Amino acid sequence: MSLSPLLVGKSFEDLPGWGDDDHLAAFAAFRRSAFHVLTKPYRTGSLGVDFNAFADAYTEARTVSPANRSLARAFFERHFLPVQVRAENGGAGLVTGFYEPEIEASPVQTLHFCVPLLSRPADLVDIDDANRPHGMDPYLAFARQTPDGPVEYPDRGEIERGALAGKGLEIAWLADKVDAFFIHVQGAARLNMTDGRLRRVTYAAKSGQRFTGPGKILSEIGAIPLEKVTMQSIRAWFKAHPGRVDEILWQNRSYIFFREAEVADPTLGPIAAAKVPLTPGRSIAVDRLLHTFGTPFHIDAPSLTAFDGKPFRRLMIAQDTGSAITGPARGDLFAGSGDAAGEIAGVVRNAADFHALVPRALVSGSNR
């Protein structure tokens, strides 16, 4: 497989801020993927960045840990060359942010804690072209198994009105429906339980319908100007209009199911699609159909200063994906866990230039 024309060869001198970055922090994230692939290789994305070409870099990452930033930078420069990732429309790329909410929860339902997070139902099955019934929406990747075959699963509104009640699927109970919704959006959360335990939930499956963001809906009805849509502005609107929460949220038919996961290292995020814990400020979600997990990306978003007050110019590692993350120059930056990370992630929507670091063997003329 050859590299896509959307990937254009560059040099490290072309990357703004490359020399000022903390490559040691990026290496730590990359190294986690290097160990994971011993168990299961990553799938090569359709842009042609062949997973097998990472072998030498992964081998060295598993055996040697750089002692400082300059040695980590040398590691990436030794094994990779940058290629610009062009957006399909020829314009700038786009980055948004995501985080792991941390919230109080109860192991049992009470008058205060009455909004459940649900585990995957037994009758929810994966759907692909091999078992998709004639006439079923080709978008659906999940369905409900019935004696007569798979059918579309109940959507968010139906589930929240009780379609799955009595099945014992409740993992934990929250106090606020909007908090629960944003946990669905983020796909994970840390739960500070009322019994003193710290638990984590992470994505297990979904009902399958298309995601429709409340920000889009609120902008279309004139409630919030599109340029002012953030997680914070959406929350503020819901707080001011509690009687309209269901009306807006049920228009997003997609519903997320969770599973429990351990909090092995409190400094890291949940284990995500690339099967390694996310690293705050260094893990990025990308379109997994196009890109190959484990690929380093240098992101240049000069208008983004929410992370540390400086223009965002960092080396990130592709370690997650998301249904809203589509296209070659599109990424979601993991900001970390808790409210402070949420304040960062909630305002990130910035133009960005994407440069993928591609194994040298894949780039012709690799004598740069």
Short mmCIF file of C-alpha atoms in Angstrom, two decimals:
data_model
loop_
_atom_site.label_atom_id
_atom_site.label_comp_id
_atom_site.label_asym_id
_atom_site.label_seq_id
_atom_site.Cartn_x
_atom_site.Cartn_y
_atom_site.Cartn_z
CA MET A 1 0.00 0.00 0.00
CA SER A 2 1.43 3.41 -0.99
CA LEU A 3 0.96 6.63 0.94
CA SER A 4 -2.10 8.73 0.13
CA PRO A 5 -1.65 11.95 -1.90
CA LEU A 6 -3.12 13.66 1.18
CA LEU A 7 0.26 13.03 2.87
CA VAL A 8 2.95 15.42 1.64
CA GLY A 9 6.60 15.00 2.63
CA LYS A 10 8.14 17.70 4.85
CA SER A 11 11.19 18.13 7.08
CA PHE A 12 11.41 18.60 10.83
CA GLU A 13 12.48 22.20 10.19
CA ASP A 14 8.98 22.74 8.74
CA LEU A 15 7.29 21.97 12.07
CA PRO A 16 6.61 25.13 14.13
CA GLY A 17 7.77 24.71 17.71
CA TRP A 18 9.34 21.29 17.08
CA GLY A 19 12.55 22.18 18.91
CA ASP A 20 10.73 23.58 21.93
CA ASP A 21 8.44 20.61 22.63
CA ASP A 22 8.77 18.06 25.43
CA HIS A 23 9.42 14.97 23.30
CA LEU A 24 10.02 12.91 26.43
CA ALA A 25 6.34 13.25 27.38
CA ALA A 26 5.33 12.16 23.88
CA PHE A 27 7.75 9.23 24.04
CA ALA A 28 6.14 7.96 27.26
CA ALA A 29 2.77 7.78 25.46
CA PHE A 30 4.33 6.17 22.38
CA ARG A 31 6.05 3.56 24.55
CA ARG A 32 2.72 2.38 25.96
CA SER A 33 1.58 1.54 22.45
CA ALA A 34 4.90 -0.18 21.77
CA PHE A 35 4.20 -2.68 24.54
CA HIS A 36 0.55 -3.16 23.63
CA VAL A 37 1.29 -4.21 20.04
CA LEU A 38 3.15 -7.26 21.35
CA THR A 39 -0.32 -8.58 22.19
CA LYS A 40 -2.33 -7.29 19.23
CA PRO A 41 -1.08 -5.28 16.23
CA TYR A 42 -2.86 -2.13 15.15
CA ARG A 43 -4.78 -2.04 11.88
CA THR A 44 -3.22 -0.06 9.04
CA GLY A 45 -5.35 2.95 8.08
CA SER A 46 -6.41 3.60 4.51
CA LEU A 47 -3.96 6.50 4.09
CA GLY A 48 -1.24 3.86 3.83
CA VAL A 49 0.86 4.30 7.00
CA ASP A 50 1.70 0.61 7.32
CA PHE A 51 1.68 -0.68 10.90
CA ASN A 52 4.51 -3.13 10.12
CA ALA A 53 6.85 -0.23 9.32
CA PHE A 54 6.76 0.80 13.01
CA ALA A 55 8.56 -2.39 14.07
CA ASP A 56 12.03 -0.89 14.56
CA ALA A 57 10.71 2.14 16.44
CA TYR A 58 8.56 -0.02 18.70
CA THR A 59 11.43 -2.41 19.41
CA GLU A 60 13.73 0.43 20.46
CA ALA A 61 10.98 2.09 22.52
CA ARG A 62 10.47 -1.12 24.48
CA THR A 63 14.17 -1.57 25.23
CA VAL A 64 15.49 1.97 25.71
CA SER A 65 13.97 4.84 27.67
CA PRO A 66 15.54 8.23 26.82
CA ALA A 67 17.01 10.05 29.78
CA ASN A 68 16.05 13.54 28.61
CA ARG A 69 14.08 15.56 26.08
CA SER A 70 16.89 15.83 23.54
CA LEU A 71 17.36 12.05 23.42
CA ALA A 72 13.61 11.58 23.02
CA ARG A 73 13.62 14.09 20.16
CA ALA A 74 16.50 12.20 18.55
CA PHE A 75 14.48 8.98 18.80
CA PHE A 76 11.60 10.42 16.80
CA GLU A 77 13.90 12.06 14.25
CA ARG A 78 15.84 8.82 13.82
CA HIS A 79 12.81 6.64 13.10
CA PHE A 80 10.37 9.01 11.42
CA LEU A 81 9.90 11.73 8.85
CA PRO A 82 7.07 14.28 8.92
CA VAL A 83 4.37 14.43 6.28
CA GLN A 84 1.75 17.14 6.12
CA VAL A 85 -1.77 15.75 6.40
CA ARG A 86 -4.01 17.71 4.08
CA ALA A 87 -7.70 18.21 4.77
CA GLU A 88 -9.90 16.83 2.02
CA ASN A 89 -11.32 20.28 1.30
CA GLY A 90 -7.86 21.83 1.09
CA GLY A 91 -8.48 24.04 4.14
CA ALA A 92 -7.12 23.93 7.66
CA GLY A 93 -7.54 20.95 9.93
CA LEU A 94 -9.58 21.04 13.12
CA VAL A 95 -8.91 20.01 16.70
CA THR A 96 -11.41 19.69 19.53
CA GLY A 97 -10.87 18.45 23.08
CA PHE A 98 -12.13 15.64 25.28
CA TYR A 99 -11.58 14.59 28.88
CA GLU A 100 -12.56 12.09 31.55
CA PRO A 101 -15.24 13.58 33.82
CA GLU A 102 -14.95 12.96 37.55
CA ILE A 103 -18.25 12.98 39.38
CA GLU A 104 -20.04 11.80 42.52
CA ALA A 105 -22.15 8.66 42.09
CA SER A 106 -24.10 6.16 44.14
CA PRO A 107 -24.01 2.36 43.91
CA VAL A 108 -27.78 2.33 44.51
CA GLN A 109 -30.70 4.41 43.31
CA THR A 110 -31.91 7.14 45.66
CA LEU A 111 -34.17 10.17 45.34
CA HIS A 112 -31.05 12.27 44.64
CA PHE A 113 -29.07 9.77 42.56
CA CYS A 114 -31.63 8.68 39.99
CA VAL A 115 -29.88 8.75 36.59
CA PRO A 116 -28.25 5.41 35.70
CA LEU A 117 -25.15 4.52 33.74
CA LEU A 118 -25.92 1.20 32.05
CA SER A 119 -23.81 -1.81 31.12
CA ARG A 120 -24.08 -3.54 27.76
CA PRO A 121 -27.39 -5.44 27.41
CA ALA A 122 -27.27 -9.16 26.62
CA ASP A 123 -29.42 -8.71 23.51
CA LEU A 124 -27.19 -6.05 21.95
CA VAL A 125 -25.23 -7.60 19.06
CA ASP A 126 -22.60 -6.28 16.68
CA ILE A 127 -23.80 -5.80 13.12
CA ASP A 128 -21.81 -5.78 9.89
CA ASP A 129 -22.49 -6.61 6.26
CA ALA A 130 -22.39 -10.32 7.05
CA ASN A 131 -25.40 -10.30 9.39
CA ARG A 132 -27.19 -7.05 8.51
CA PRO A 133 -30.84 -7.69 7.62
CA HIS A 134 -32.10 -6.41 4.29
CA GLY A 135 -33.34 -2.86 4.66
CA MET A 136 -31.51 -2.06 7.92
CA ASP A 137 -29.71 1.29 7.92
CA PRO A 138 -26.13 0.53 6.75
CA TYR A 139 -24.82 2.97 9.37
CA LEU A 140 -25.94 0.77 12.25
CA ALA A 141 -23.11 -1.24 13.80
CA PHE A 142 -25.26 -2.56 16.67
CA ALA A 143 -28.74 -4.06 16.82
CA ARG A 144 -31.14 -5.95 19.07
CA GLN A 145 -31.21 -9.72 18.62
CA THR A 146 -34.74 -11.10 18.48
CA PRO A 147 -36.13 -14.57 17.56
CA ASP A 148 -36.91 -13.11 14.15
CA GLY A 149 -33.43 -11.67 13.64
CA PRO A 150 -31.67 -8.37 14.41
CA VAL A 151 -33.70 -5.16 14.61
CA GLU A 152 -32.72 -1.57 15.36
CA TYR A 153 -32.00 -1.07 19.07
CA PRO A 154 -34.08 1.34 21.19
CA ASP A 155 -32.64 4.83 21.02
CA ARG A 156 -31.76 7.34 23.76
CA GLY A 157 -35.28 8.61 24.30
CA GLU A 158 -36.76 5.11 24.48
CA ILE A 159 -34.06 3.89 26.88
CA GLU A 160 -34.41 6.92 29.16
CA ARG A 161 -38.17 6.38 29.19
CA GLY A 162 -37.65 2.83 30.51
CA ALA A 163 -37.07 0.47 27.55
CA LEU A 164 -34.34 -1.38 29.51
CA ALA A 165 -35.75 -1.03 33.02
CA GLY A 166 -35.68 -4.13 35.21
CA LYS A 167 -32.76 -5.81 33.45
CA GLY A 168 -30.20 -5.08 36.18
CA LEU A 169 -27.90 -3.10 33.89
CA GLU A 170 -27.24 -0.21 36.27
CA ILE A 171 -23.54 0.23 37.07
CA ALA A 172 -23.99 3.40 39.12
CA TRP A 173 -26.44 6.24 39.63
CA LEU A 174 -25.80 9.96 39.05
CA ALA A 175 -27.70 13.01 40.26
CA ASP A 176 -27.92 14.90 36.98
CA LYS A 177 -29.04 13.91 33.49
CA VAL A 178 -26.80 16.49 31.81
CA ASP A 179 -23.75 15.15 33.67
CA ALA A 180 -24.67 11.66 32.49
CA PHE A 181 -25.01 12.88 28.91
CA PHE A 182 -21.55 14.42 28.87
CA ILE A 183 -20.11 11.19 30.26
CA HIS A 184 -21.71 9.52 27.24
CA VAL A 185 -20.06 12.09 24.99
CA GLN A 186 -16.63 11.57 26.58
CA GLY A 187 -17.01 7.79 26.71
CA ALA A 188 -15.53 7.40 30.20
CA ALA A 189 -15.64 8.78 33.73
CA ARG A 190 -14.17 8.47 37.20
CA LEU A 191 -16.85 7.95 39.80
CA ASN A 192 -16.37 9.12 43.38
CA MET A 193 -18.79 6.73 45.02
CA THR A 194 -20.82 7.69 48.07
CA ASP A 195 -19.42 4.59 49.81
CA GLY A 196 -15.86 5.96 49.51
CA ARG A 197 -14.66 3.94 46.52
CA LEU A 198 -13.11 5.37 43.35
CA ARG A 199 -14.44 3.60 40.27
CA ARG A 200 -14.01 4.11 36.54
CA VAL A 201 -16.43 3.39 33.72
CA THR A 202 -15.45 3.32 30.08
CA TYR A 203 -17.13 2.72 26.74
CA ALA A 204 -18.48 -0.78 26.09
CA ALA A 205 -20.94 -0.38 23.20
CA LYS A 206 -23.70 1.88 21.91
CA SER A 207 -27.23 1.61 20.63
CA GLY A 208 -25.90 2.37 17.18
CA GLN A 209 -27.82 5.38 15.90
CA ARG A 210 -26.10 8.50 14.63
CA PHE A 211 -24.74 11.05 17.09
CA THR A 212 -26.37 14.48 16.99
CA GLY A 213 -24.65 17.00 19.24
CA PRO A 214 -26.76 19.33 21.38
CA GLY A 215 -24.55 22.24 20.36
CA LYS A 216 -25.60 21.83 16.75
CA ILE A 217 -29.26 21.61 17.73
CA LEU A 218 -29.09 24.68 19.99
CA SER A 219 -27.36 26.72 17.29
CA GLU A 220 -29.97 25.70 14.70
CA ILE A 221 -32.85 26.85 16.91
CA GLY A 222 -31.07 30.13 17.65
CA ALA A 223 -30.42 29.38 21.32
CA ILE A 224 -26.60 29.69 21.11
CA PRO A 225 -24.63 31.20 18.21
CA LEU A 226 -22.55 28.50 16.55
CA GLU A 227 -19.28 30.31 17.22
CA LYS A 228 -20.12 30.35 20.95
CA VAL A 229 -21.03 26.68 21.30
CA THR A 230 -18.87 25.07 23.98
CA MET A 231 -19.52 22.47 26.63
CA GLN A 232 -19.78 25.31 29.13
CA SER A 233 -22.32 27.29 27.09
CA ILE A 234 -24.42 24.15 26.49
CA ARG A 235 -24.44 23.36 30.22
CA ALA A 236 -25.40 26.94 31.03
CA TRP A 237 -28.34 26.79 28.58
CA PHE A 238 -29.58 23.51 30.05
CA LYS A 239 -29.34 24.95 33.58
CA ALA A 240 -31.43 27.93 32.49
CA HIS A 241 -33.97 25.73 30.65
CA PRO A 242 -34.34 22.51 32.71
CA GLY A 243 -37.71 21.74 31.20
CA ARG A 244 -36.21 21.43 27.71
CA VAL A 245 -33.32 19.07 28.50
CA ASP A 246 -35.09 15.92 27.27
CA GLU A 247 -36.40 17.71 24.17
CA ILE A 248 -32.84 18.53 23.10
CA LEU A 249 -30.97 15.45 24.32
CA TRP A 250 -33.41 12.94 22.87
CA GLN A 251 -32.70 14.34 19.41
CA ASN A 252 -29.32 12.63 19.84
CA ARG A 253 -30.58 9.07 19.37
CA SER A 254 -27.24 7.42 20.15
CA TYR A 255 -26.97 5.90 23.64
CA ILE A 256 -23.71 4.67 25.23
CA PHE A 257 -23.24 1.57 27.39
CA PHE A 258 -20.32 1.22 29.79
CA ARG A 259 -18.13 -1.32 31.53
CA GLU A 260 -16.10 -0.98 34.71
CA ALA A 261 -12.34 -0.50 34.50
CA GLU A 262 -9.65 -0.11 37.14
CA VAL A 263 -7.87 3.13 37.99
CA ALA A 264 -4.37 1.68 37.98
CA ASP A 265 -2.55 5.01 37.59
CA PRO A 266 -4.46 8.13 38.67
CA THR A 267 -2.24 10.33 36.48
CA LEU A 268 -3.41 8.60 33.29
CA GLY A 269 -6.76 8.49 31.58
CA PRO A 270 -8.91 5.50 30.68
CA ILE A 271 -7.86 2.72 28.33
CA ALA A 272 -9.25 3.81 24.98
CA ALA A 273 -9.60 2.43 21.46
CA ALA A 274 -5.87 1.78 21.03
CA LYS A 275 -6.00 -0.32 24.23
CA VAL A 276 -3.56 1.81 26.23
CA PRO A 277 -4.24 4.41 28.95
CA LEU A 278 -4.60 7.89 27.51
CA THR A 279 -1.90 10.42 28.40
CA PRO A 280 -3.14 13.93 29.26
CA GLY A 281 -1.92 16.45 26.71
CA ARG A 282 -0.24 13.76 24.58
CA SER A 283 -2.95 11.37 23.33
CA ILE A 284 -5.08 12.30 20.35
CA ALA A 285 -8.19 10.69 18.89
CA VAL A 286 -8.15 10.38 15.09
CA ASP A 287 -10.19 8.79 12.32
CA ARG A 288 -9.13 5.16 12.73
CA LEU A 289 -10.33 4.22 9.24
CA LEU A 290 -7.77 6.63 7.76
CA HIS A 291 -4.96 6.63 10.31
CA THR A 292 -2.95 3.95 12.08
CA PHE A 293 -3.00 3.92 15.86
CA GLY A 294 0.39 4.66 17.38
CA THR A 295 1.25 7.25 14.74
CA PRO A 296 2.83 10.40 16.21
CA PHE A 297 1.21 13.68 15.07
CA HIS A 298 2.74 17.12 15.42
CA ILE A 299 -0.21 19.46 15.94
CA ASP A 300 0.23 23.17 15.29
CA ALA A 301 -2.79 25.13 16.55
CA PRO A 302 -1.46 28.64 17.26
CA SER A 303 -4.89 30.00 18.30
CA LEU A 304 -5.26 27.29 20.97
CA THR A 305 -3.81 28.43 24.29
CA ALA A 306 -6.15 26.69 26.76
CA PHE A 307 -3.67 23.95 27.71
CA ASP A 308 -0.83 26.06 29.10
CA GLY A 309 -1.33 29.65 27.95
CA LYS A 310 0.96 29.16 24.94
CA PRO A 311 0.16 28.38 21.30
CA PHE A 312 -0.45 24.63 21.07
CA ARG A 313 2.47 23.02 19.22
CA ARG A 314 2.92 19.48 20.48
CA LEU A 315 3.75 15.96 19.44
CA MET A 316 0.72 13.76 20.12
CA ILE A 317 0.20 10.00 19.75
CA ALA A 318 -2.86 8.56 17.99
CA GLN A 319 -4.47 6.39 20.67
CA ASP A 320 -8.23 6.86 20.39
CA THR A 321 -11.05 7.54 17.95
CA GLY A 322 -14.63 8.80 18.02
CA SER A 323 -17.74 8.86 15.88
CA ALA A 324 -17.42 12.63 15.38
CA ILE A 325 -13.72 12.41 14.45
CA THR A 326 -13.81 11.98 10.69
CA GLY A 327 -11.40 13.12 8.02
CA PRO A 328 -7.61 13.14 7.66
CA ALA A 329 -6.89 16.47 9.40
CA ARG A 330 -9.27 16.06 12.32
CA GLY A 331 -8.28 15.29 15.90
CA ASP A 332 -9.59 15.28 19.46
CA LEU A 333 -7.01 16.22 22.12
CA PHE A 334 -7.17 14.40 25.47
CA ALA A 335 -6.97 17.04 28.21
CA GLY A 336 -6.96 14.72 31.24
CA SER A 337 -9.39 13.89 34.05
CA GLY A 338 -11.55 16.02 36.32
CA ASP A 339 -13.11 19.48 36.24
CA ALA A 340 -9.94 21.38 35.34
CA ALA A 341 -9.41 19.16 32.31
CA GLY A 342 -13.07 19.66 31.42
CA GLU A 343 -12.63 23.43 31.45
CA ILE A 344 -9.85 23.02 28.88
CA ALA A 345 -11.52 20.41 26.71
CA GLY A 346 -14.84 22.20 26.63
CA VAL A 347 -13.49 25.26 24.80
CA VAL A 348 -11.19 23.59 22.28
CA ARG A 349 -12.34 24.08 18.72
CA ASN A 350 -9.41 25.44 16.75
CA ALA A 351 -7.90 25.39 13.30
CA ALA A 352 -4.74 23.27 13.22
CA ASP A 353 -2.05 21.99 10.89
CA PHE A 354 -1.44 18.24 11.12
CA HIS A 355 1.90 16.58 10.44
CA ALA A 356 2.07 12.80 10.85
CA LEU A 357 5.44 11.27 11.70
CA VAL A 358 5.73 8.36 9.28
CA PRO A 359 8.31 5.56 9.53
CA ARG A 360 11.22 6.48 7.27
CA ALA A 361 10.91 3.28 5.26
CA LEU A 362 7.55 4.49 3.94
CA VAL A 363 8.77 7.83 2.65
CA SER A 364 10.68 7.94 -0.62
CA GLY A 365 13.82 10.01 -0.52
CA SER A 366 14.23 9.37 3.18
CA ASN A 367 17.75 10.83 3.24
CA ARG A 368 16.53 14.12 4.65
#
